């Protein structure tokens, strides 16, 4: 939680710079948040291009109103919500390019010393993409963003209980799917 | 390596697997320049739109000022505007107005005389 709090503080700092210097300070915010935003969006859209389009649209929108991010209580949650809203808009407009289950389109990175774990990472993403988007987003926010269910509820506009139950269902499905892919998960 | 919180809890083990895959998906290399270019293009577009709006407002205001100034000049100078007569001589509007009432009187006198003659014939 400490690391996530530190990250949130850095996002707030970037938001303040953005408010002071306008769109010129957007580069710093991009460098800080793009990895996390794209991973969140990719879990929702299941496609790299759609995820990047959503992130680009959200940041471009933010550049139009640079003060908006500095005014909110939690800039990081607000930014995630912006990306999510862009994705929902894309889905509503029917702009989603693909619903393919393959993860071949994803841009991935695996350090050399973690090469033996690449298969495991691929299996995780494959399993994550097989979840309904509303469950996948809860898993991303809970595990990768370290948010509480109350914070997740704020980002998604649902109650903490709904977020918790989505997480439970998602974890049951993921455990089953990853057990098939990674037998060591269920070795007894 | 992966260290689940509880080695006997499969969900904790899956959570550890997912956590480890956190940085596996990355943005593509061209995303940053794409975002910056989109922001820059939008700023340029907004500036051009703003300039066009400013020019339109300025043109409208100037047009309004010019029209009202011209109108005021016409009202102020209306009484002494020169009127060109058919015989080539020119007079001011007030002289013409006085003469035009004389014409009306003369025309009414003519109609009265015509009516009198008509009555005699009957």
Short mmCIF file of C-alpha atoms in Angstrom, two decimals:
data_model
loop_
_atom_site.label_atom_id
_atom_site.label_comp_id
_atom_site.label_asym_id
_atom_site.label_seq_id
_atom_site.Cartn_x
_atom_site.Cartn_y
_atom_site.Cartn_z
CA UNK A 1 0.00 0.00 0.00
CA UNK A 2 2.99 2.27 0.75
CA UNK A 3 4.30 2.01 -2.79
CA UNK A 4 0.86 2.73 -4.18
CA UNK A 5 0.45 5.74 -1.90
CA UNK A 6 3.82 7.00 -3.07
CA UNK A 7 2.73 6.51 -6.66
CA UNK A 8 -0.53 8.40 -6.00
CA UNK A 9 1.47 11.26 -4.49
CA UNK A 10 3.68 11.42 -7.57
CA UNK A 11 0.59 11.52 -9.80
CA UNK A 12 -0.73 14.39 -7.68
CA UNK A 13 2.56 16.24 -8.13
CA UNK A 14 2.32 15.76 -11.91
CA UNK A 15 -1.30 16.96 -11.80
CA UNK A 16 -0.19 20.14 -10.04
CA UNK A 17 2.56 20.70 -12.62
CA UNK A 18 -0.01 20.14 -15.35
CA UNK A 19 -2.27 22.75 -13.77
CA UNK A 20 0.63 25.22 -13.52
CA UNK A 21 2.32 24.68 -16.88
CA UNK A 22 -0.56 23.40 -19.01
CA UNK A 23 -0.20 20.69 -21.62
CA UNK A 24 3.59 21.14 -21.70
CA UNK A 25 3.78 19.10 -18.49
CA UNK A 26 1.82 16.21 -19.97
CA UNK A 27 5.01 14.31 -20.89
CA UNK A 28 5.93 13.77 -17.25
CA UNK A 29 2.45 12.48 -16.45
CA UNK A 30 2.61 10.17 -19.46
CA UNK A 31 5.98 8.77 -18.43
CA UNK A 32 4.72 8.11 -14.93
CA UNK A 33 1.34 6.57 -15.70
CA UNK A 34 1.31 5.17 -19.24
CA UNK A 35 2.40 1.62 -18.26
CA UNK A 36 -0.32 1.29 -15.66
CA UNK A 37 -2.97 2.98 -17.77
CA UNK A 38 -2.28 0.78 -20.79
CA UNK A 39 -2.28 -2.38 -18.70
CA UNK A 40 -5.61 -1.39 -17.11
CA UNK A 41 -7.08 -0.52 -20.50
CA UNK A 42 -5.69 -3.69 -22.13
CA UNK A 43 -7.37 -5.83 -19.47
CA UNK A 44 -10.67 -4.13 -20.31
CA UNK A 45 -10.49 -3.86 -24.10
CA UNK A 46 -8.47 -7.07 -24.62
CA UNK A 47 -6.61 -5.34 -27.42
CA UNK A 48 -3.44 -3.27 -27.39
CA UNK A 49 -4.53 -0.74 -30.04
CA UNK A 50 -7.89 -0.12 -28.39
CA UNK A 51 -6.19 0.25 -25.02
CA UNK A 52 -3.72 2.77 -26.40
CA UNK A 53 -6.46 4.66 -28.23
CA UNK A 54 -8.37 4.97 -24.95
CA UNK A 55 -5.27 6.19 -23.09
CA UNK A 56 -4.50 8.67 -25.87
CA UNK A 57 -8.07 9.98 -25.87
CA UNK A 58 -8.07 10.38 -22.09
CA UNK A 59 -4.75 12.24 -22.03
CA UNK A 60 -5.75 14.46 -24.95
CA UNK A 61 -8.97 15.29 -23.13
CA UNK A 62 -6.92 16.05 -20.02
CA UNK A 63 -4.67 18.42 -22.00
CA UNK A 64 -7.80 20.43 -22.86
CA UNK A 65 -8.52 20.99 -19.15
CA UNK A 66 -5.15 20.78 -17.39
CA UNK A 67 -6.60 22.05 -14.10
CA UNK A 68 -9.17 19.26 -13.83
CA UNK A 69 -6.79 16.64 -12.43
CA UNK A 70 -5.34 18.89 -9.72
CA UNK A 71 -8.82 19.76 -8.43
CA UNK A 72 -9.87 16.21 -7.51
CA UNK A 73 -9.18 14.36 -4.26
CA UNK A 74 -7.43 11.41 -5.86
CA UNK A 75 -5.92 12.26 -9.27
CA UNK A 76 -4.82 8.67 -9.95
CA UNK A 77 -8.33 7.26 -9.44
CA UNK A 78 -9.70 10.10 -11.59
CA UNK A 79 -7.26 9.28 -14.39
CA UNK A 80 -8.22 5.61 -14.29
CA UNK A 81 -11.88 6.61 -14.44
CA UNK A 82 -11.18 8.83 -17.44
CA UNK A 83 -9.56 5.95 -19.33
CA UNK A 84 -12.42 3.65 -18.36
CA UNK A 85 -14.97 6.20 -19.61
CA UNK A 86 -13.11 6.44 -22.93
CA UNK A 87 -13.28 2.65 -23.25
CA UNK A 88 -17.01 2.65 -22.48
CA UNK A 89 -17.50 5.36 -25.11
CA UNK A 90 -15.56 3.29 -27.64
CA UNK A 91 -17.65 0.22 -26.86
CA UNK A 92 -20.88 2.24 -27.13
CA UNK A 93 -19.78 3.59 -30.52
CA UNK A 94 -18.88 0.07 -31.65
CA UNK A 95 -15.27 1.07 -32.19
CA UNK A 96 -13.83 -2.02 -30.56
CA UNK A 97 -11.57 -3.63 -33.12
CA UNK A 98 -11.46 -7.20 -31.91
CA UNK A 99 -12.52 -9.59 -29.18
CA UNK A 100 -9.91 -12.17 -30.05
CA UNK A 101 -8.74 -14.39 -27.21
CA UNK A 102 -5.15 -14.36 -28.48
CA UNK A 103 -2.61 -12.19 -26.72
CA UNK A 104 -0.39 -11.96 -29.81
CA UNK A 105 -1.33 -8.31 -30.33
CA UNK A 106 -0.06 -7.25 -26.91
CA UNK A 107 3.25 -5.43 -26.62
CA UNK A 108 5.06 -7.35 -23.91
CA UNK A 109 8.31 -7.03 -22.03
CA UNK A 110 10.05 -9.65 -19.98
CA UNK A 111 13.52 -9.04 -18.46
CA UNK A 112 16.16 -11.62 -19.35
CA UNK A 113 16.39 -12.84 -15.75
CA UNK A 114 12.65 -13.53 -15.75
CA UNK A 115 12.56 -15.31 -19.10
CA UNK A 116 11.53 -18.60 -17.54
CA UNK A 117 8.42 -16.88 -16.13
CA UNK A 118 7.23 -15.54 -19.46
CA UNK A 119 4.96 -18.56 -19.99
CA UNK A 120 3.36 -17.89 -16.63
CA UNK A 121 2.83 -14.20 -17.50
CA UNK A 122 1.26 -15.16 -20.83
CA UNK A 123 -1.05 -17.61 -19.07
CA UNK A 124 -2.09 -14.90 -16.60
CA UNK A 125 -2.96 -12.45 -19.38
CA UNK A 126 -4.74 -15.16 -21.37
CA UNK A 127 -6.83 -16.02 -18.30
CA UNK A 128 -7.45 -12.34 -17.50
CA UNK A 129 -8.72 -11.71 -21.00
CA UNK A 130 -11.18 -14.56 -20.71
CA UNK A 131 -12.94 -12.82 -17.80
CA UNK A 132 -15.88 -10.46 -18.30
CA UNK A 133 -14.45 -6.89 -18.39
CA UNK A 134 -16.21 -5.87 -15.16
CA UNK A 135 -14.41 -8.69 -13.32
CA UNK A 136 -11.07 -8.15 -15.07
CA UNK A 137 -10.99 -4.46 -14.09
CA UNK A 138 -11.56 -5.30 -10.43
CA UNK A 139 -8.68 -7.78 -10.49
CA UNK A 140 -6.36 -5.20 -12.09
CA UNK A 141 -7.30 -2.49 -9.61
CA UNK A 142 -7.07 -4.82 -6.61
CA UNK A 143 -3.86 -6.67 -7.39
CA UNK A 144 -1.83 -4.31 -9.57
CA UNK A 145 -3.04 -0.98 -8.23
CA UNK A 146 -3.33 -2.20 -4.63
CA UNK A 147 -6.67 -0.47 -4.13
CA UNK A 148 -9.19 -1.28 -1.44
CA UNK A 149 -12.68 -2.36 -2.48
CA UNK A 150 -13.96 1.06 -1.38
CA UNK A 151 -11.46 2.78 -3.70
CA UNK A 152 -12.29 0.35 -6.51
CA UNK A 153 -15.97 1.11 -5.98
CA UNK A 154 -15.21 4.82 -6.41
CA UNK A 155 -13.32 4.28 -9.66
CA UNK A 156 -15.99 1.98 -11.10
CA UNK A 157 -19.01 3.74 -9.67
CA UNK A 158 -20.20 0.66 -7.77
CA UNK A 159 -20.50 -0.28 -4.11
CA UNK A 160 -17.51 -1.87 -2.33
CA UNK A 161 -19.59 -5.04 -1.87
CA UNK A 162 -20.20 -5.33 -5.61
CA UNK A 163 -16.49 -4.86 -6.25
CA UNK A 164 -15.65 -7.51 -3.64
CA UNK A 165 -18.07 -10.03 -5.06
CA UNK A 166 -16.81 -9.45 -8.61
CA UNK A 167 -13.30 -10.03 -7.32
CA UNK A 168 -14.33 -13.29 -5.63
CA UNK A 169 -15.96 -14.60 -8.82
CA UNK A 170 -12.99 -13.52 -10.90
CA UNK A 171 -10.48 -15.22 -8.62
CA UNK A 172 -12.44 -18.48 -8.65
CA UNK A 173 -12.45 -18.44 -12.47
CA UNK A 174 -8.79 -17.45 -12.69
CA UNK A 175 -7.74 -20.17 -10.26
CA UNK A 176 -9.60 -22.76 -12.34
CA UNK A 177 -8.16 -21.50 -15.63
CA UNK A 178 -4.62 -21.08 -14.40
CA UNK A 179 -4.73 -24.52 -12.80
CA UNK A 180 -5.34 -25.91 -16.28
CA UNK A 181 -2.49 -23.86 -17.76
CA UNK A 182 -0.15 -24.04 -14.77
CA UNK A 183 -0.59 -27.37 -13.00
CA UNK A 184 1.78 -26.29 -10.20
CA UNK A 185 -0.88 -23.87 -8.96
CA UNK A 186 -2.94 -26.83 -7.81
CA UNK A 187 -0.29 -29.30 -6.92
CA UNK A 188 -1.38 -30.81 -3.59
CA UNK B 1 10.42 -16.41 -7.24
CA UNK B 2 6.67 -16.39 -6.62
CA UNK B 3 5.97 -16.34 -2.91
CA UNK B 4 2.31 -16.87 -2.09
CA UNK B 5 1.15 -15.60 1.28
CA UNK B 6 -0.34 -18.97 2.14
CA UNK B 7 1.19 -21.90 0.21
CA UNK B 8 -1.97 -23.97 0.72
CA UNK B 9 -4.33 -21.29 -0.55
CA UNK B 10 -4.68 -21.58 -4.35
CA UNK B 11 -6.24 -18.11 -4.56
CA UNK B 12 -3.24 -16.55 -2.80
CA UNK B 13 -1.00 -18.43 -5.20
CA UNK B 14 -2.95 -17.10 -8.22
CA UNK B 15 -2.80 -13.58 -6.78
CA UNK B 16 0.98 -13.92 -6.56
CA UNK B 17 1.11 -15.14 -10.19
CA UNK B 18 -0.98 -12.19 -11.35
CA UNK B 19 1.08 -9.72 -9.30
CA UNK B 20 4.26 -11.04 -10.93
CA UNK B 21 2.79 -10.45 -14.41
CA UNK B 22 2.07 -6.80 -13.63
CA UNK B 23 4.71 -5.31 -15.91
CA UNK B 24 4.40 -7.84 -18.71
CA UNK B 25 2.18 -5.68 -20.94
CA UNK B 26 3.72 -2.36 -21.97
CA UNK B 27 2.70 0.60 -24.11
CA UNK B 28 4.08 0.51 -27.64
CA UNK B 29 7.06 2.75 -28.43
CA UNK B 30 5.02 5.08 -30.63
CA UNK B 31 2.33 5.82 -28.04
CA UNK B 32 4.19 8.73 -26.43
CA UNK B 33 4.88 10.61 -29.69
CA UNK B 34 1.33 9.85 -30.81
CA UNK B 35 -0.18 11.35 -27.66
CA UNK B 36 2.10 14.39 -27.79
CA UNK B 37 1.33 14.96 -31.46
CA UNK B 38 -2.43 14.62 -30.84
CA UNK B 39 -2.23 17.15 -28.01
CA UNK B 40 -0.14 19.55 -30.13
CA UNK B 41 -2.48 19.23 -33.13
CA UNK B 42 -5.48 19.89 -30.94
CA UNK B 43 -3.82 22.97 -29.44
CA UNK B 44 -3.08 24.35 -32.92
CA UNK B 45 -6.65 23.62 -34.03
CA UNK B 46 -8.04 25.31 -30.93
CA UNK B 47 -5.80 28.37 -31.46
CA UNK B 48 -6.91 28.68 -35.11
CA UNK B 49 -10.58 28.30 -34.11
CA UNK B 50 -10.09 30.97 -31.40
CA UNK B 51 -8.45 33.38 -33.86
CA UNK B 52 -11.28 32.87 -36.36
CA UNK B 53 -13.82 33.58 -33.61
CA UNK B 54 -11.92 36.72 -32.57
CA UNK B 55 -11.77 37.93 -36.18
CA UNK B 56 -15.49 37.28 -36.65
CA UNK B 57 -16.37 39.19 -33.47
CA UNK B 58 -14.06 42.06 -34.44
CA UNK B 59 -15.60 42.23 -37.93
CA UNK B 60 -19.11 42.22 -36.44
CA UNK B 61 -18.31 44.96 -33.93
CA UNK B 62 -16.59 47.13 -36.56
CA UNK B 63 -19.52 46.63 -38.93
CA UNK B 64 -21.94 47.60 -36.18
CA UNK B 65 -19.92 50.72 -35.33
CA UNK B 66 -19.61 51.77 -38.96
CA UNK B 67 -23.34 51.31 -39.58
CA UNK B 68 -24.37 53.27 -36.49
CA UNK B 69 -21.90 56.09 -37.25
CA UNK B 70 -23.22 56.41 -40.81
CA UNK B 71 -26.82 56.40 -39.56
CA UNK B 72 -26.05 59.20 -37.06
CA UNK B 73 -24.44 61.31 -39.78
CA UNK B 74 -27.53 60.85 -41.98
CA UNK B 75 -29.88 61.93 -39.18
CA UNK B 76 -27.75 64.95 -38.28
CA UNK B 77 -27.32 66.13 -41.85
CA UNK B 78 -30.68 64.97 -43.20
CA UNK B 79 -32.34 68.46 -43.25
CA UNK B 80 -29.64 70.06 -45.38
CA UNK B 81 -29.06 67.20 -47.84
CA UNK B 82 -28.85 68.57 -51.39
CA UNK B 83 -31.63 67.44 -53.76
CA UNK B 84 -31.02 67.42 -57.48
CA UNK B 85 -33.94 68.86 -59.42
CA UNK B 86 -34.96 67.85 -62.95
CA UNK B 87 -33.98 71.24 -64.39
CA UNK B 88 -30.42 70.79 -63.10
CA UNK B 89 -30.59 73.20 -60.14
CA UNK B 90 -30.09 71.81 -56.64
CA UNK B 91 -31.72 72.86 -53.36
CA UNK B 92 -31.79 71.71 -49.77
CA UNK B 93 -34.39 69.23 -48.57
CA UNK B 94 -36.33 71.80 -46.47
CA UNK B 95 -37.00 74.05 -49.53
CA UNK B 96 -38.17 71.06 -51.53
CA UNK B 97 -40.55 70.00 -48.71
CA UNK B 98 -42.16 73.52 -48.65
CA UNK B 99 -42.64 73.44 -52.40
CA UNK B 100 -44.09 69.95 -52.39
CA UNK B 101 -46.98 71.14 -50.12
CA UNK B 102 -47.71 73.91 -52.68
CA UNK B 103 -48.00 71.22 -55.35
CA UNK B 104 -50.52 69.32 -53.21
CA UNK B 105 -52.59 72.48 -52.72
CA UNK B 106 -52.52 73.19 -56.45
CA UNK B 107 -53.60 69.64 -57.25
CA UNK B 108 -56.52 69.83 -54.77
CA UNK B 109 -57.61 73.16 -56.33
CA UNK B 110 -57.57 71.55 -59.81
CA UNK B 111 -59.71 68.59 -58.63
CA UNK B 112 -62.18 70.98 -57.00
CA UNK B 113 -62.52 72.95 -60.26
CA UNK B 114 -62.98 69.73 -62.27
CA UNK B 115 -65.74 68.60 -59.88
CA UNK B 116 -67.52 71.99 -60.20
CA UNK B 117 -67.42 71.78 -64.04
CA UNK B 118 -68.71 68.22 -63.95
CA UNK B 119 -71.66 69.28 -61.73
CA UNK B 120 -72.55 72.11 -64.21
CA UNK B 121 -72.58 69.66 -67.14
CA UNK B 122 -75.03 67.38 -65.30
#
